[in-house]
């Protein structure tokens, strides 16, 4: 009887007809050398010795399989059955080449000396008060108002390429997420899970437009936060990254939200 070499006992079924274990033990990620927690399959070579997050991060710098060097076109993950899985498409290189250079990326986050106009929003100097305010934003599903990119507002748009080449943008993203993700109770007391999700979202921002028409970024984050929370979270994160502010306190003071209208019932 023929032995099935592509059977994955950690999942309980064959991942793909062509997928075979080759250069590394099946349950060890060849990138981080730790146990595989979320299996990823490289497309089209079908190597599967990777964690999804590891292979996703690898693909941003090296869009080829770590084992055979074959060009990657996609990453398959979250296998529920031999035919039910999710697919992350690797951006084409020619699309990345059309994005701004490192020099222009640096200018995106350099605020001018002119200070933005102040608002009457109170400054939350108490971290607990600031976090309580952020929780209300999610409870009300209240999206911050869009600010146009211009010299007066000092807001600047960014792309995955400019984010990838800007350590300052990445640092600001992590700063925002370290507070924002504490809104969710399942992350507030779990530093390991929080750190994982922060780096996971940073990896997404390096490869995917926040408001991509396909909704791929939102779908990836929704796996952890849920659909509504993920959409609002990415909107707020983009608003922060587009802004000229370096401190969360300054952003808290200036970010604007539409007032929630009271609901009237027919008594």
XYZ file of C-alpha atoms in Angstrom:
267
model
C 0.000 0.000 0.000
C 1.328 3.454 -0.926
C 2.377 5.634 2.004
C 0.834 9.105 2.071
C 3.791 11.439 2.594
C 1.683 14.561 2.528
C -0.485 13.716 5.542
C -0.355 16.278 8.343
C -1.175 14.674 11.718
C -1.369 18.087 13.418
C -4.447 18.886 11.320
C -5.816 15.410 10.647
C -5.995 15.351 6.850
C -3.904 15.793 3.730
C -3.266 19.486 3.105
C -2.652 19.221 -0.646
C -2.151 16.347 -3.035
C 1.348 17.570 -3.967
C 2.465 18.856 -0.578
C 5.274 16.753 0.903
C 7.597 17.170 3.825
C 11.188 17.473 2.656
C 14.100 19.275 4.272
C 12.809 19.824 7.828
C 10.805 17.984 10.492
C 7.104 18.396 9.855
C 6.281 20.272 13.072
C 9.229 22.687 13.003
C 9.089 26.007 11.158
C 12.274 26.308 9.094
C 12.265 30.100 9.533
C 11.962 30.517 13.312
C 12.990 26.909 14.164
C 10.119 26.696 16.623
C 7.029 24.497 16.623
C 4.528 25.237 13.858
C 1.355 26.728 15.336
C -0.471 27.814 12.152
C 0.523 25.818 9.098
C 1.290 27.749 5.904
C 1.782 26.311 2.430
C 4.010 28.086 -0.085
C 2.457 28.415 -3.548
C 3.277 27.103 -6.110
C 6.051 24.836 -4.723
C 3.787 23.465 -1.944
C 6.394 23.372 0.813
C 4.599 23.471 4.161
C 7.339 23.705 6.795
C 6.320 27.180 7.947
C 4.227 29.176 10.386
C 1.933 31.549 8.520
C 3.282 34.671 10.236
C 6.886 33.617 9.629
C 6.328 32.961 5.932
C 4.304 36.164 5.566
C 7.117 38.200 7.119
C 9.733 36.357 5.040
C 7.850 37.085 1.813
C 8.096 40.837 2.373
C 11.882 40.723 2.073
C 12.298 37.581 -0.035
C 9.290 36.750 -2.253
C 10.548 33.194 -2.744
C 10.281 29.916 -0.882
C 12.900 29.672 1.926
C 13.546 26.038 0.991
C 13.617 25.797 -2.803
C 13.816 29.531 -3.743
C 10.872 29.203 -6.123
C 9.058 32.561 -6.580
C 6.035 32.814 -4.292
C 2.669 33.737 -5.736
C 0.539 33.077 -2.654
C 0.458 31.633 0.853
C -2.290 29.211 1.848
C -3.200 28.940 5.531
C -5.995 28.285 8.060
C -6.774 24.854 6.655
C -10.115 23.449 7.794
C -10.407 20.698 5.189
C -8.513 19.673 2.038
C -10.534 22.224 0.064
C -11.326 24.852 2.705
C -8.449 27.262 3.355
C -7.537 30.938 3.135
C -5.155 32.433 0.603
C -2.880 35.461 0.895
C -1.736 36.691 -2.533
C 1.849 37.935 -2.792
C 1.950 41.436 -4.382
C 3.614 41.516 -7.780
C 7.090 43.025 -7.888
C 6.236 45.450 -10.675
C 3.501 46.940 -8.487
C 5.980 47.522 -5.657
C 8.400 49.202 -8.082
C 5.822 51.917 -8.827
C 5.706 53.091 -5.209
C 7.629 56.100 -3.824
C 11.282 55.843 -2.862
C 12.826 55.809 0.595
C 13.499 59.530 0.440
C 9.855 60.383 -0.191
C 8.774 57.913 2.490
C 10.856 59.746 5.077
C 9.187 63.032 4.250
C 5.790 61.517 4.928
C 6.288 61.523 8.662
C 8.238 64.754 9.037
C 5.806 67.376 10.433
C 6.316 70.989 9.491
C 7.003 73.660 12.099
C 3.512 75.047 11.796
C 1.367 73.637 14.584
C -2.047 72.267 13.689
C -5.039 74.177 14.918
C -6.086 73.091 18.380
C -9.514 71.795 19.249
C -11.590 71.842 22.389
C -11.210 68.102 22.981
C -9.800 67.548 26.509
C -6.301 66.130 26.716
C -6.310 62.712 28.355
C -3.209 62.816 30.532
C -4.485 59.835 32.521
C -3.805 56.605 30.574
C -6.879 54.932 32.099
C -9.107 57.815 30.990
C -7.632 57.718 27.491
C -8.212 53.958 27.251
C -11.772 54.346 28.548
C -12.400 56.902 25.791
C -11.022 54.496 23.181
C -13.321 51.744 24.480
C -16.323 54.035 23.994
C -15.249 54.623 20.391
C -15.430 50.882 19.717
C -18.637 50.419 21.694
C -20.297 53.148 19.589
C -18.569 52.069 16.335
C -17.692 55.738 15.855
C -15.182 56.311 13.062
C -12.871 59.324 13.250
C -13.529 61.981 10.619
C -11.280 61.944 7.576
C -8.691 64.708 7.251
C -7.430 65.579 3.781
C -3.733 65.353 2.962
C -2.391 68.867 2.468
C 0.107 71.378 3.853
C -2.414 72.953 6.176
C -3.515 69.751 7.875
C -0.024 68.194 7.603
C -1.684 64.816 7.021
C 0.127 62.537 4.555
C -0.982 59.360 2.822
C 1.224 56.280 2.768
C 1.505 52.979 0.896
C 2.804 49.507 1.854
C 6.131 50.383 0.232
C 6.552 53.641 2.132
C 5.563 51.891 5.350
C 8.097 49.110 4.688
C 10.945 51.565 4.098
C 10.112 53.828 7.037
C 11.209 52.577 10.491
C 9.596 55.703 11.961
C 6.175 54.805 10.551
C 6.546 51.259 11.850
C 7.515 52.578 15.288
C 4.485 54.873 15.341
C 2.243 51.958 14.340
C 3.540 49.866 17.234
C 3.117 52.796 19.642
C -0.522 53.183 18.648
C -1.301 49.462 18.740
C 0.280 48.909 22.158
C -2.472 51.109 23.581
C -5.319 50.559 21.128
C -5.322 46.768 21.370
C -5.788 46.984 25.138
C -9.374 47.910 24.284
C -9.910 44.176 23.777
C -10.018 42.207 27.013
C -8.493 39.046 25.552
C -5.326 41.026 24.740
C -5.126 43.320 27.778
C -3.517 40.737 30.069
C -1.695 38.601 27.529
C 1.581 40.246 26.498
C 2.650 37.334 24.306
C -0.573 37.382 22.300
C -0.493 41.180 22.140
C 3.082 41.212 20.830
C 2.253 38.560 18.244
C -0.753 40.493 16.935
C 1.192 43.762 16.755
C 3.900 42.199 14.591
C 1.252 40.391 12.554
C -0.466 43.697 11.716
C 2.869 45.386 10.981
C 3.537 42.589 8.481
C 0.125 43.183 6.885
C 0.777 46.929 6.537
C 4.018 46.185 4.698
C 2.225 44.270 1.963
C -1.397 45.365 1.844
C -3.245 48.657 1.430
C -5.289 49.385 4.563
C -8.326 50.215 2.425
C -7.702 47.716 -0.342
C -10.835 47.243 -2.442
C -10.725 43.496 -1.836
C -10.789 44.021 1.926
C -7.876 41.630 2.446
C -6.270 43.628 5.276
C -9.552 43.862 7.156
C -10.226 40.156 6.627
C -6.827 39.200 8.070
C -7.288 41.357 11.172
C -10.916 40.252 11.556
C -9.704 36.741 12.330
C -8.580 38.110 15.703
C -10.826 41.122 16.394
C -14.026 40.346 14.532
C -15.334 42.078 11.423
C -16.702 45.324 12.893
C -13.840 45.900 15.332
C -11.212 45.125 12.671
C -12.682 47.647 10.239
C -12.766 50.377 12.880
C -9.311 49.484 14.211
C -7.682 49.751 10.769
C -9.469 53.046 10.112
C -8.156 54.517 13.366
C -4.655 53.135 12.808
C -4.521 54.664 9.330
C -5.787 58.002 10.705
C -2.975 57.989 13.279
C -0.285 57.041 10.759
C -1.457 59.721 8.306
C -1.387 62.379 11.003
C 1.666 64.538 11.846
C 1.534 63.684 15.547
C 4.303 61.818 17.339
C 2.539 61.532 20.704
C -0.737 59.759 21.352
C -1.749 62.587 23.685
C -1.581 65.083 20.808
C -3.578 62.816 18.520
C -6.193 62.270 21.235
C -6.597 66.028 21.490
C -7.059 66.680 17.791
C -8.842 63.626 16.384
C -12.492 64.423 15.644
C -15.592 62.233 15.752
C -19.104 62.937 14.558
C -21.504 63.309 17.510
C -23.673 60.266 18.044
C -27.295 61.120 17.338
C -29.799 60.085 20.005
C -32.302 57.434 19.061
C -35.944 58.370 19.422
C -38.684 55.831 19.841
C -42.346 56.253 19.120
C -43.786 56.251 22.600
